[in-house]
Coordinates of C-alpha atoms in Angstrom, one line a residue:
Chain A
X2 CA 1.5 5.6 -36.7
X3 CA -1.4 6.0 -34.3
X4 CA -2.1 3.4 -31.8
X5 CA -4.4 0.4 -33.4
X6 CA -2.7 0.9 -36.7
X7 CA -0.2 -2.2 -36.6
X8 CA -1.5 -5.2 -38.4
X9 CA 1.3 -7.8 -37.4
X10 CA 0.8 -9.9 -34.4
X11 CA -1.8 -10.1 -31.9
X12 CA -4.5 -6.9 -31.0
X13 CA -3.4 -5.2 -28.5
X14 CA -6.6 -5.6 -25.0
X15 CA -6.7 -1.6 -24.9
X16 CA -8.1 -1.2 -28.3
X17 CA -11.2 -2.3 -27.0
X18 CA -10.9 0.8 -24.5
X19 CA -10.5 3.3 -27.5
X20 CA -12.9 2.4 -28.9
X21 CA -15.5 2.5 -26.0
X22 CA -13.8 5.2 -23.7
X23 CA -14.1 4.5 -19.5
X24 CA -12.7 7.5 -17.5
X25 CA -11.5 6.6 -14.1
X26 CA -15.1 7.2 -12.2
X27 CA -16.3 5.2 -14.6
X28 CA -14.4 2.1 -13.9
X29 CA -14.6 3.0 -10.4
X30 CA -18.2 2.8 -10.2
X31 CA -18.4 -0.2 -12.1
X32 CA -15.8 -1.8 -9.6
X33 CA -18.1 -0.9 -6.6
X34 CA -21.2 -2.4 -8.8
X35 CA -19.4 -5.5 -9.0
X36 CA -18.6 -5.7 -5.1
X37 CA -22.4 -4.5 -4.3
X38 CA -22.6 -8.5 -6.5
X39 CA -20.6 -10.3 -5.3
X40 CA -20.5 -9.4 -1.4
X41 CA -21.7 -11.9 0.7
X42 CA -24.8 -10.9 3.2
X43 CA -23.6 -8.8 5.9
X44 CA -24.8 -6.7 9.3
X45 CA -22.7 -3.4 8.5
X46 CA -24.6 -0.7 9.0
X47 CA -24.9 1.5 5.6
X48 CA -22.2 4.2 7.0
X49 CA -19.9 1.1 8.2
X50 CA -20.7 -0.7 4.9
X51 CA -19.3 2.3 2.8
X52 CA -15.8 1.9 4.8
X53 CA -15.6 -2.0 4.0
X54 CA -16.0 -1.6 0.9
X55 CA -13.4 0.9 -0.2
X56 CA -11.3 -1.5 1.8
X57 CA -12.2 -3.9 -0.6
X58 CA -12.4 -2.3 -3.8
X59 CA -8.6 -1.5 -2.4
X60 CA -7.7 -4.8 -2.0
X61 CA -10.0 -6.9 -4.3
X62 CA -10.3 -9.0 -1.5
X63 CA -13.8 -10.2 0.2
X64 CA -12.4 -12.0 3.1
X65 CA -11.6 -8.8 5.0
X66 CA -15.2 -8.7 5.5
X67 CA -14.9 -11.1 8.7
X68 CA -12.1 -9.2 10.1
X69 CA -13.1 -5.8 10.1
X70 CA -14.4 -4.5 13.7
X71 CA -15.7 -0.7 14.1
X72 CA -16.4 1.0 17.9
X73 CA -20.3 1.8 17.8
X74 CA -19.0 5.4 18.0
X75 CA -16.5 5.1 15.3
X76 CA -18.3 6.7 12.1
X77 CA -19.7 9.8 14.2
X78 CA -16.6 10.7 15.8
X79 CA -14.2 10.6 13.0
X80 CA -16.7 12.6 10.9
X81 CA -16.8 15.1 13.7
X82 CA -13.2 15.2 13.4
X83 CA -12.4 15.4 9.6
X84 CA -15.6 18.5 9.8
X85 CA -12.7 20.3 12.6
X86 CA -10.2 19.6 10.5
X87 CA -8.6 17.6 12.9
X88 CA -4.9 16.5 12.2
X89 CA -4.2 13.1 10.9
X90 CA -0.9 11.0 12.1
X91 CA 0.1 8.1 9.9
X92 CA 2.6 5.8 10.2
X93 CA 4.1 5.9 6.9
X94 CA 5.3 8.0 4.0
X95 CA 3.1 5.5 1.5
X96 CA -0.1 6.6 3.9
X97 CA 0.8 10.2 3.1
X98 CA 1.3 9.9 -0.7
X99 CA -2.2 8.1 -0.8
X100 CA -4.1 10.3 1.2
X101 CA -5.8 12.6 -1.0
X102 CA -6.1 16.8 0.4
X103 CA -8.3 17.2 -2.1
X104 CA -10.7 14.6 -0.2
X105 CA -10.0 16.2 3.3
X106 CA -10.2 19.9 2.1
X107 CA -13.6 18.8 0.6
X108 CA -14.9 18.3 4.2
X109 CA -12.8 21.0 5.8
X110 CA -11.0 23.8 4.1
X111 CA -8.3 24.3 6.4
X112 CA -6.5 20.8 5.5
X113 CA -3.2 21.4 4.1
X114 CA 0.0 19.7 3.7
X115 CA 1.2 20.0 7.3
X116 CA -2.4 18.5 8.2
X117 CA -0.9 15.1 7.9
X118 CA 2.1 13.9 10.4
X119 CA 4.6 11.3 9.6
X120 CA 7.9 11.3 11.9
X121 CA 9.2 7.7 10.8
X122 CA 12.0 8.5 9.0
X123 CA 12.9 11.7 11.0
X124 CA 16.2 12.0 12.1
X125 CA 15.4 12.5 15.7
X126 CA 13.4 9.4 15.5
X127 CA 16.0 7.1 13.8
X128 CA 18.1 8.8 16.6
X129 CA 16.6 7.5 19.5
X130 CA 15.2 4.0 17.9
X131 CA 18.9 3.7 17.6
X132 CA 19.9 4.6 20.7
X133 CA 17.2 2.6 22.6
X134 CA 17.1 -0.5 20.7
X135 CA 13.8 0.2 19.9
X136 CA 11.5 0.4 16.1
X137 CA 11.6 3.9 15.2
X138 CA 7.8 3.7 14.4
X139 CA 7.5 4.3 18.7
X140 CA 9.3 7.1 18.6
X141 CA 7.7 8.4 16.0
X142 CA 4.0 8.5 17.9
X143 CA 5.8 10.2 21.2
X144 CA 7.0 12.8 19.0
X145 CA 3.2 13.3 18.0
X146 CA 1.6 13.2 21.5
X147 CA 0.5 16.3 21.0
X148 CA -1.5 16.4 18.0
X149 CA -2.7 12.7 18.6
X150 CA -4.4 14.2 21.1
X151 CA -8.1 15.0 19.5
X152 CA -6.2 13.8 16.3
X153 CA -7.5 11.3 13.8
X154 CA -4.4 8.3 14.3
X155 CA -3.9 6.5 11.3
X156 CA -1.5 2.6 11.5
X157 CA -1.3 0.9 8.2
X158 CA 2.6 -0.2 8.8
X159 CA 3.8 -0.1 12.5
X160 CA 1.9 -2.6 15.2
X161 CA 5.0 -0.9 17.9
X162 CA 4.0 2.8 17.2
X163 CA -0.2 1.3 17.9
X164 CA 1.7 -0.2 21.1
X165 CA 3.2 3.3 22.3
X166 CA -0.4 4.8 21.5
X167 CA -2.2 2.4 23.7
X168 CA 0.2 3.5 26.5
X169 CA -0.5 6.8 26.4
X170 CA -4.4 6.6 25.8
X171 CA -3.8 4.1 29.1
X172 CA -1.3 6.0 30.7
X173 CA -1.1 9.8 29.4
X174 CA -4.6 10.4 29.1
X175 CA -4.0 10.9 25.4
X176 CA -7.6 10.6 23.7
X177 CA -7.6 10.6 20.0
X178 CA -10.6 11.1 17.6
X179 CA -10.5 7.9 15.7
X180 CA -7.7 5.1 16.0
X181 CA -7.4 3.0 12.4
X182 CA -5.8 0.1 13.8
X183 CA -4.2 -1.9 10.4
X184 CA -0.6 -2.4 11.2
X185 CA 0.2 -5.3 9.1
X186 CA 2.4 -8.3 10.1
X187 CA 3.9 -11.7 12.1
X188 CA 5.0 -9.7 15.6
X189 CA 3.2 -7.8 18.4
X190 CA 0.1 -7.7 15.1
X191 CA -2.6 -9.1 16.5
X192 CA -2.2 -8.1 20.3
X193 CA -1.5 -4.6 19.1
X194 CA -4.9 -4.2 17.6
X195 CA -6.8 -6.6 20.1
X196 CA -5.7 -4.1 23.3
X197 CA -6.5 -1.0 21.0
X198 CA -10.0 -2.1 20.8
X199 CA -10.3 -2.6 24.9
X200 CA -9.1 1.0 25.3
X201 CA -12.9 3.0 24.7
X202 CA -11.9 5.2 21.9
X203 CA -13.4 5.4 18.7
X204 CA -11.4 2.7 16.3
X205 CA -11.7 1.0 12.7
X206 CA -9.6 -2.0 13.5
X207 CA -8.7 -4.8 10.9
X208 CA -8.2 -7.8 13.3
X209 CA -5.6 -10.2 12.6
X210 CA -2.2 -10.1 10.8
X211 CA -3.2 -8.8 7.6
X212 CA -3.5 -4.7 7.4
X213 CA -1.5 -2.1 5.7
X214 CA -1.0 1.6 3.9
X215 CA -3.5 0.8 1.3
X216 CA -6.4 -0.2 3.7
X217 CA -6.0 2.0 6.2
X218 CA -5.7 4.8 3.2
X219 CA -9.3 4.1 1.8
X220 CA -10.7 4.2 5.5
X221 CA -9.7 7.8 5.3
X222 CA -10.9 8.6 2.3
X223 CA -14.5 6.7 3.0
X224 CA -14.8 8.8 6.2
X225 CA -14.8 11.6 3.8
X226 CA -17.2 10.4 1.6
X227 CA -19.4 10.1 4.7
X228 CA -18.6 13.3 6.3
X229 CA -19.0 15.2 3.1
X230 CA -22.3 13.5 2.5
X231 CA -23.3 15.0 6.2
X232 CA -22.7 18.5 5.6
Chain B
X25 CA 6.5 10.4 34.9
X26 CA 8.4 7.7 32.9
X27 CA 6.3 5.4 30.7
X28 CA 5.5 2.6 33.0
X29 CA 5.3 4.1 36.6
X30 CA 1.5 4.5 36.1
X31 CA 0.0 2.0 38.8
X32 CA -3.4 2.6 38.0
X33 CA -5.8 0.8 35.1
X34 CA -4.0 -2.4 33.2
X35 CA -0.6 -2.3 32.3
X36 CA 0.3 -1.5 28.9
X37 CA 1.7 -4.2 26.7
X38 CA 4.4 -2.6 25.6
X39 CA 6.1 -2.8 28.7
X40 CA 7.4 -6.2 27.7
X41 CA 9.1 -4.4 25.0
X42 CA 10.8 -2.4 27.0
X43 CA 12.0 -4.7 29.0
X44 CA 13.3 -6.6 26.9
X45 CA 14.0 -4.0 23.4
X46 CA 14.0 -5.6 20.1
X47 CA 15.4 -3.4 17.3
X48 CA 13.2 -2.9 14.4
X49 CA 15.8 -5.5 12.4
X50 CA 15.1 -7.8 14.9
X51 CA 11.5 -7.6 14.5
X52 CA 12.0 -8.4 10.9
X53 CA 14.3 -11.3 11.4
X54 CA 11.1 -12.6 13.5
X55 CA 8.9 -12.3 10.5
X56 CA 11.1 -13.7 8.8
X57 CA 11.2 -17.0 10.6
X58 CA 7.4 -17.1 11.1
X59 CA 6.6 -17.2 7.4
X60 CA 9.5 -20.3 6.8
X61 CA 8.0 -22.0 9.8
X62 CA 4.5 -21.7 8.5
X63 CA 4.9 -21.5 4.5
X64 CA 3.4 -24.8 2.9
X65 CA 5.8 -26.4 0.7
X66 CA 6.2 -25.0 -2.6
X67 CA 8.6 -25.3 -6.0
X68 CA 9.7 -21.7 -6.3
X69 CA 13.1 -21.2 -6.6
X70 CA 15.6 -19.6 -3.9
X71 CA 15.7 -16.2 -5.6
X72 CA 11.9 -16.4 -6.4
X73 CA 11.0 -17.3 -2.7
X74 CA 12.9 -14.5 -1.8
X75 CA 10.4 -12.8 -3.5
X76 CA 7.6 -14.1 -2.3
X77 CA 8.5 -14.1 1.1
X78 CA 9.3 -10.8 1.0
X79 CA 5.2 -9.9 -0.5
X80 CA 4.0 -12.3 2.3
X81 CA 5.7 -10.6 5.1
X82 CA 4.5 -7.1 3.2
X83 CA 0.7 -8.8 3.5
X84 CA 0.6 -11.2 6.0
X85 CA -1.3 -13.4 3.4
X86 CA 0.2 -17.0 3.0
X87 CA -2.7 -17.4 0.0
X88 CA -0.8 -15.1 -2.6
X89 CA 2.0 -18.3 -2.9
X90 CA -1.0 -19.8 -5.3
X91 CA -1.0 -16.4 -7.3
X92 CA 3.0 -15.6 -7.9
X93 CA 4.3 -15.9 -11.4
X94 CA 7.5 -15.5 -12.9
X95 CA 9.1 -15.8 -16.2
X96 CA 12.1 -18.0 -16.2
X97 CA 14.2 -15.3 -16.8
X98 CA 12.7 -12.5 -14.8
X99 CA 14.9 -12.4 -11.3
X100 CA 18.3 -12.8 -13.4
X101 CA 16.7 -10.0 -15.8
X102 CA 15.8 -7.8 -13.0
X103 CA 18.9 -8.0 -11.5
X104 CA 20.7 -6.9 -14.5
X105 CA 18.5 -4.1 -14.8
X106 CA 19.1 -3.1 -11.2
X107 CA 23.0 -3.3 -11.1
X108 CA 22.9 -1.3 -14.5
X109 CA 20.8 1.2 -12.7
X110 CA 17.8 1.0 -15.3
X111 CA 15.3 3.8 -14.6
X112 CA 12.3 2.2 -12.8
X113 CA 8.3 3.7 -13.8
X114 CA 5.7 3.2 -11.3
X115 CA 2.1 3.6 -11.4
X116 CA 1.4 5.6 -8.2
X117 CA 2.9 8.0 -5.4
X118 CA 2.2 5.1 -3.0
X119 CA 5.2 3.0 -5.1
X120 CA 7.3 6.1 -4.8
X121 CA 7.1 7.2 -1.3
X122 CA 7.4 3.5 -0.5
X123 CA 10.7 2.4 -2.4
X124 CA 14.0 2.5 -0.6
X125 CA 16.6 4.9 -2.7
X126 CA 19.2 3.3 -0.4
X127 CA 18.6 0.0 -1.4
X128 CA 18.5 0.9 -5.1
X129 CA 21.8 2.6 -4.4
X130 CA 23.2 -0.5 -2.6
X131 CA 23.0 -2.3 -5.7
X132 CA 24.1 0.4 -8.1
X133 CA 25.3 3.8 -6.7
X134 CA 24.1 6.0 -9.8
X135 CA 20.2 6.0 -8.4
X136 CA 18.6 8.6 -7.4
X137 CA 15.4 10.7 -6.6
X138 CA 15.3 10.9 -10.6
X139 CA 15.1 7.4 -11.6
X140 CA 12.4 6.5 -10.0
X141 CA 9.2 8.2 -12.5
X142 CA 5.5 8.8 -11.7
X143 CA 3.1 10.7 -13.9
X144 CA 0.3 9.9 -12.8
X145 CA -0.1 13.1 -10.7
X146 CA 1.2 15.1 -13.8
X147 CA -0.8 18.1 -14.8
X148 CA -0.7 17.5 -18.5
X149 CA -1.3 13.4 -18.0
X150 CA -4.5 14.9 -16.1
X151 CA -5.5 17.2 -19.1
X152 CA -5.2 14.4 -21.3
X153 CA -7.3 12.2 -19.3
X154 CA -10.0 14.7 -19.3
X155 CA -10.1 15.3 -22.7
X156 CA -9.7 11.5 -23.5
X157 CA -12.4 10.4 -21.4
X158 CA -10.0 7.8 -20.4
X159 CA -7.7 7.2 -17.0
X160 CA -5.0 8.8 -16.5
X161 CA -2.6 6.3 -15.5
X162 CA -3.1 5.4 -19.3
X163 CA -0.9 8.8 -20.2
X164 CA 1.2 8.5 -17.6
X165 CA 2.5 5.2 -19.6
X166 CA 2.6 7.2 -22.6
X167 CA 4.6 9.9 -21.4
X168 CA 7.3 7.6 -20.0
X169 CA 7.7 5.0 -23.2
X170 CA 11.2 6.1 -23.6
X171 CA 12.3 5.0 -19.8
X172 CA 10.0 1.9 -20.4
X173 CA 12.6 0.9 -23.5
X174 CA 14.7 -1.1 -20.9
X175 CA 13.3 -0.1 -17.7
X176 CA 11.9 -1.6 -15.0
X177 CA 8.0 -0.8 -15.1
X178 CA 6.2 -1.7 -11.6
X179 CA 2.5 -1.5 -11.8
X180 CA 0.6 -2.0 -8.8
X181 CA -2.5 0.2 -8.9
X182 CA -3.8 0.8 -12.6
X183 CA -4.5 -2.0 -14.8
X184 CA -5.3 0.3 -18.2
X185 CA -2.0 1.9 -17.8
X186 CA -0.5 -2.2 -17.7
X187 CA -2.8 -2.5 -20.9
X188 CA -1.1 0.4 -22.2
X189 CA 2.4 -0.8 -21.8
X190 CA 1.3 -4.3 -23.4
X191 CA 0.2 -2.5 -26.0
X192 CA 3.7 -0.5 -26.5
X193 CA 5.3 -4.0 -26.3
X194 CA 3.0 -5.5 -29.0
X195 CA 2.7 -2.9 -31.1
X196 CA 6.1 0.0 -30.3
X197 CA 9.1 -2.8 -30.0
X198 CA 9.3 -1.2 -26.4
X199 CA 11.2 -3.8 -24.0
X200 CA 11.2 -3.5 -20.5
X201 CA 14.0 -5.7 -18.2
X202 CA 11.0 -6.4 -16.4
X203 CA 7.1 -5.9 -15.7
X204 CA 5.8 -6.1 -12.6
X205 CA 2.3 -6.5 -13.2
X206 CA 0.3 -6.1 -9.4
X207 CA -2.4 -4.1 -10.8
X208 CA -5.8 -4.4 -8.2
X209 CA -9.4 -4.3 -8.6
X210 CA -12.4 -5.8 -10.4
X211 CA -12.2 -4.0 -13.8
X212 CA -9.5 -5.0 -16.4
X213 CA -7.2 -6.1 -13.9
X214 CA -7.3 -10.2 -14.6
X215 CA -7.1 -9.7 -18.4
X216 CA -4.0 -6.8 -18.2
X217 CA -2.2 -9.4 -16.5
X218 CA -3.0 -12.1 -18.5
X219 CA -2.0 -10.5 -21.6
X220 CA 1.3 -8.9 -20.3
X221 CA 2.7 -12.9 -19.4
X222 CA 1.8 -13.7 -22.6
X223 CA 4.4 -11.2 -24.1
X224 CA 7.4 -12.7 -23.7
X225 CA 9.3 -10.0 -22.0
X226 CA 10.2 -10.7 -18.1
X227 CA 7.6 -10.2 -15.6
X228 CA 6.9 -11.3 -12.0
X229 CA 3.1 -10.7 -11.6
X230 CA 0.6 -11.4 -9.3
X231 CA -2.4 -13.8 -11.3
X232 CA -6.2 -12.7 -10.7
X233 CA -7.9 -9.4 -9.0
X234 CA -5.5 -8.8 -6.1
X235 CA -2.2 -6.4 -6.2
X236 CA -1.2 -3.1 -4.7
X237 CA 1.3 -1.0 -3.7
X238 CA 3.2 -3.0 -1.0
X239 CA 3.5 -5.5 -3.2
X240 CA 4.8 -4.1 -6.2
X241 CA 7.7 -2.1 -3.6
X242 CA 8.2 -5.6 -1.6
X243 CA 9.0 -7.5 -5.2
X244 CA 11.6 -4.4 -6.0
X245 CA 13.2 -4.5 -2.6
X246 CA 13.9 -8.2 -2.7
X247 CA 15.6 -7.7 -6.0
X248 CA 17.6 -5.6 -4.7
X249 CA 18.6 -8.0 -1.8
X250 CA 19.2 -10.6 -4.7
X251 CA 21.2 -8.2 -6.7
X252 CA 23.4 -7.1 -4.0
X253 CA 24.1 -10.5 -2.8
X254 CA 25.2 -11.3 -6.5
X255 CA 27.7 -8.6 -6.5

């Protein structure tokens, strides 16, 4: 029997789909032609504007619009940065299995697997959070020091691991490319993303409590878009 | 230099945490309390508001209360499902990467890497896509309609491959323990949802355009707190 064939109970929604194919692009442009609708007026600049919204085609959710805060700076320098092929750190295995190396390789060729650092479920790092008393996600950004360093840092989970990289821009002299501040949550949120914002590096911040993998996954890939627009 | 010996520029906030470590259980327990001190009152039940705590504290968004639905018998289902160790399908790598093997194996030992099943990434679900003209989380369903007999299927991206799986339901006499239907976005996400709560199989779904990854893992790994406290 071929799909459509039955002729007991009710017709099956998809049929309509078979018979009028949509490929993916296709639904995704007609998802960004209904958010070009329905957005409310708003002083994004067209760059910034193609950041939001991705994070809203993400999330189906308009209300971000108020809550999302960019450094002047902030476009330019992560393109510069995804063009050098600059390493990404993430704060979460979901951030990793969303980012696409397909998108990043499209802007620079040398992208590859080890492009993208995750160390929250490490041993080393479960180690110490255990040993200090401490969330694993700030160990997890001392163990990157290094590459955050120039590196594009990337917080869709974690507000202590956006804590431990304020220090060091503060206190280390650690200067990263781009910050995406969007940990998500009910403790050390908002003030996580509020002092990562007073620091003078480049940041996409989400203020407020709401954030996570998802959001900060499309800022990523929008920078892309951008950057490979600018070569 | 230790982390806090700087004595120049403003002092870092996590210093306080520091001083005074919370663990990253802690942290949750905090949450936790936040969301039951500022939830508005509401007629889920116990189990249920497990759930639904457990997708606020993934979101930070009190608003999605309005927007949870569950069958009647969907948590008891689902736990049955869990303890048997039914095979869960999942609609992206996000899901994945974000699901906790050692919470599916706290409720039954016999998970592993294996039960959990994406296709979406699958080279032949791609080619099929292509030449379909259609998305390929559509084929991804397809391929996985015999672990969907009985499974739990977890949808929080794609809403044609949720149309898909009503569609097998209507149509196949496939029966999953449970749908979670958390599909996002503006195009054929309302109506997939609609339609698979009108099937009469469990489901715990997330009513109108928002959804997403997080969610769809938060609503699995509060079932598997429920199911592990029923043991």
């Amino acid at each position: 029997m071929k799909p459509g064939d039955s002729t007991t109970g009710p017709r099956a929604l998809i049929h309509a789909l078979y018979e009028a194919p949509l490929s993916g692009e296709a639904i995704e442009a007609r998802s960004f032609e209904t958010i070009a609708r329905e957005a409310p007026p708003h002083s994004f600049t067209p760059p910034q504007w193609t950041v939001v919204q991705r994070m809203i085609h993400t999330t189906a959710d308009f209300s971000l619009m108020n809550d999302v805060k960019f450094s002047a700076d902030a476009v330019s320098a992560a393109c510069d940065a995804l063009m050098a092929g600059r390493p990404l750190y993430v704060d979460s295995n979901m951030i990793r299995a969303g980012l696409s190396l397909a998108r990043l390789r499209a802007v620079c060729p040398d992208y590859n697997a080890q492009s993208i650092l995750c160390h929250v479920a490490d041993e080393d790092v479960a180690r110490e959070a255990k040993g200090g008393g401490l969330p694993r996600s700030l160990f997890a950004v001392r163990k990157a020091k290094t590459a955050l360093n120039g590196g594009i840092a990337v917080f869709g989970n974690a507000p202590v691991g956006l804590l431990e990289l304020n220090r060091l821009i503060l206190e280390e002299q650690i200067r990263p490319a781009l910050v995406v501040a969007m940990p998500v949550g009910f403790v050390h949120v908002v003030e996580s993303k509020h002092e990562a914002m007073s620091l003078g590096v480049p940041f996409i911040a989400l203020a407020g409590r709401r954030g996570g993998s998802p959001l900060a996954v499309s800022v990523i890939h929008a920078l892309c878009a951008i950057a490979g627009s600018r070569q």
